[in-house]
PDB file of C-alpha atoms in Angstrom:
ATOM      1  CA  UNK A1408    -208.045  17.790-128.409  1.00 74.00           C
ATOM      2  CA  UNK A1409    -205.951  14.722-127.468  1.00 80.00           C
ATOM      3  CA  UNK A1410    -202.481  14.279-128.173  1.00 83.00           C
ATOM      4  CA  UNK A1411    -202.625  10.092-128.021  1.00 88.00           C
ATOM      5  CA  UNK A1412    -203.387   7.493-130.614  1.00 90.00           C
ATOM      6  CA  UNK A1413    -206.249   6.068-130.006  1.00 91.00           C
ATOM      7  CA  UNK A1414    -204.640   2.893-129.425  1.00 92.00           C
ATOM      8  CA  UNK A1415    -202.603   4.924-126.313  1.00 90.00           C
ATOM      9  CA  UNK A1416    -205.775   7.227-125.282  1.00 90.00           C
ATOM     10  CA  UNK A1417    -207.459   3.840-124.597  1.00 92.00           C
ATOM     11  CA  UNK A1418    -204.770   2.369-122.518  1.00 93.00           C
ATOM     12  CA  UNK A1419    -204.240   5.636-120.428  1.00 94.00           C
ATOM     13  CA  UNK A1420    -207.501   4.608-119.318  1.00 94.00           C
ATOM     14  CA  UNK A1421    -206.064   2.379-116.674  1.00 94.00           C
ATOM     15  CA  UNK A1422    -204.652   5.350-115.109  1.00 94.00           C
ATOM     16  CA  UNK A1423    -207.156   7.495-114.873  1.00 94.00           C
ATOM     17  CA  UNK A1424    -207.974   8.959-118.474  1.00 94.00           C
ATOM     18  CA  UNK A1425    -205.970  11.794-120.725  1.00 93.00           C
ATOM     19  CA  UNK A1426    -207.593  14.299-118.886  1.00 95.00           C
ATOM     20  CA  UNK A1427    -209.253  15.809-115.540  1.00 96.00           C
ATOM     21  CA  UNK A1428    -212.093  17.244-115.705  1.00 96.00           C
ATOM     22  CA  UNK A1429    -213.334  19.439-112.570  1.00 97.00           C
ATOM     23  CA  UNK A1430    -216.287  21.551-112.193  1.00 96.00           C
ATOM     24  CA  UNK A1431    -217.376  24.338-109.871  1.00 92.00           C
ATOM     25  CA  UNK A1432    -220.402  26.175-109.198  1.00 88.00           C
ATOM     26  CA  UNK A1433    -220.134  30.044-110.200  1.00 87.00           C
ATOM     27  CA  UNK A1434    -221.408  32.103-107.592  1.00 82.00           C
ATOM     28  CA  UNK A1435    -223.569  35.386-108.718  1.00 83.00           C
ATOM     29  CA  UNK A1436    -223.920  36.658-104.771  1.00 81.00           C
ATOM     30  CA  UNK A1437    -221.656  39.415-103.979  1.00 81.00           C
ATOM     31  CA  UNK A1438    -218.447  38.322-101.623  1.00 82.00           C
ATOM     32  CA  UNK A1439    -219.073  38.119 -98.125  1.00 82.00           C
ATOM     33  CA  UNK A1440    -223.169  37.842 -98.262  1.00 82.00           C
ATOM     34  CA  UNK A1441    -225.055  35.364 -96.219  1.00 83.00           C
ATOM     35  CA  UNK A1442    -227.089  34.472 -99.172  1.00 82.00           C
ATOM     36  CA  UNK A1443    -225.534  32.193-101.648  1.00 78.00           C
ATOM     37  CA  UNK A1444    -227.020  32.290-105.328  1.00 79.00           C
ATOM     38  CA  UNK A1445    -225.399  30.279-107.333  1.00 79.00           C
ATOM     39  CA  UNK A1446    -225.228  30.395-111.422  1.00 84.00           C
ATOM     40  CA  UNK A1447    -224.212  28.184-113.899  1.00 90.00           C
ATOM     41  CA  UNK A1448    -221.159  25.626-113.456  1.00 92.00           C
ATOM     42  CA  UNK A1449    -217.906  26.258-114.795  1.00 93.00           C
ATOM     43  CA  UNK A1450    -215.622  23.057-116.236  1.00 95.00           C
ATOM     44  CA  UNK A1451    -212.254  22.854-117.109  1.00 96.00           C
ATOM     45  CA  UNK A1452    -210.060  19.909-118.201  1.00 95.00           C
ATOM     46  CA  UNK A1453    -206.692  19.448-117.438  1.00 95.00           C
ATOM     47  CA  UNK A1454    -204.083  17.406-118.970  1.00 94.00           C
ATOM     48  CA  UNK A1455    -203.587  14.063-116.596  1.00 95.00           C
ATOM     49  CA  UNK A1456    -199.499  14.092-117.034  1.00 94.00           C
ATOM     50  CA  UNK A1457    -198.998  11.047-114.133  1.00 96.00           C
ATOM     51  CA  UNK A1458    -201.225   9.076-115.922  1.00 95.00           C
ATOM     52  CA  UNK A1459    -199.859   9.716-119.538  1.00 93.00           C
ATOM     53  CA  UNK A1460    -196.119   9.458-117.484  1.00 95.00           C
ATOM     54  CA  UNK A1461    -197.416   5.805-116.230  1.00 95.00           C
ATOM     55  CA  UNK A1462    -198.441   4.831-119.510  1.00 94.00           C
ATOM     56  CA  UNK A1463    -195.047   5.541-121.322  1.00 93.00           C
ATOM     57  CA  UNK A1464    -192.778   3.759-118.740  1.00 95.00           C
ATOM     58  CA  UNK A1465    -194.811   0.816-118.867  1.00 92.00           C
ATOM     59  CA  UNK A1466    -194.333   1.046-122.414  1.00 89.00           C
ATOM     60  CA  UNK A1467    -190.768   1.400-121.723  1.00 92.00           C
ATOM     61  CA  UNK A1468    -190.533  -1.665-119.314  1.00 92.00           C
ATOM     62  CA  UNK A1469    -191.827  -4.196-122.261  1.00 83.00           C
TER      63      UNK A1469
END
């Protein structure tokens, strides 16, 4: 699912990575209840576009 080389996926590395991956905990309690029962966990990825933005402007600078 990348977009880079792997030449340029390795050197976005340095930034941070292609992508950010975050995770939270799915909750299976109804809203408002004291008691907290949580399910699975949920992850999504997100492209990283500062890093990726970093790596082409150094790129640009040499």
């Amino acid at each position: 699912m990348s977009w880079l080389c792997t030449e340029h996926a390795r050197a976005v590395r340095k930034f941070g990575g292609e992508f950010i991956v975050s995770a939270e905990q799915e909750r299976t309690s109804k809203p408002g209840s004291l008691k907290h029962n949580y399910g699975g966990v949920t992850t999504s990825k997100t492209r990283n576009v500062k890093a990726i933005e970093r790596l082409r402007d150094e790129s640009l600078r040499q």
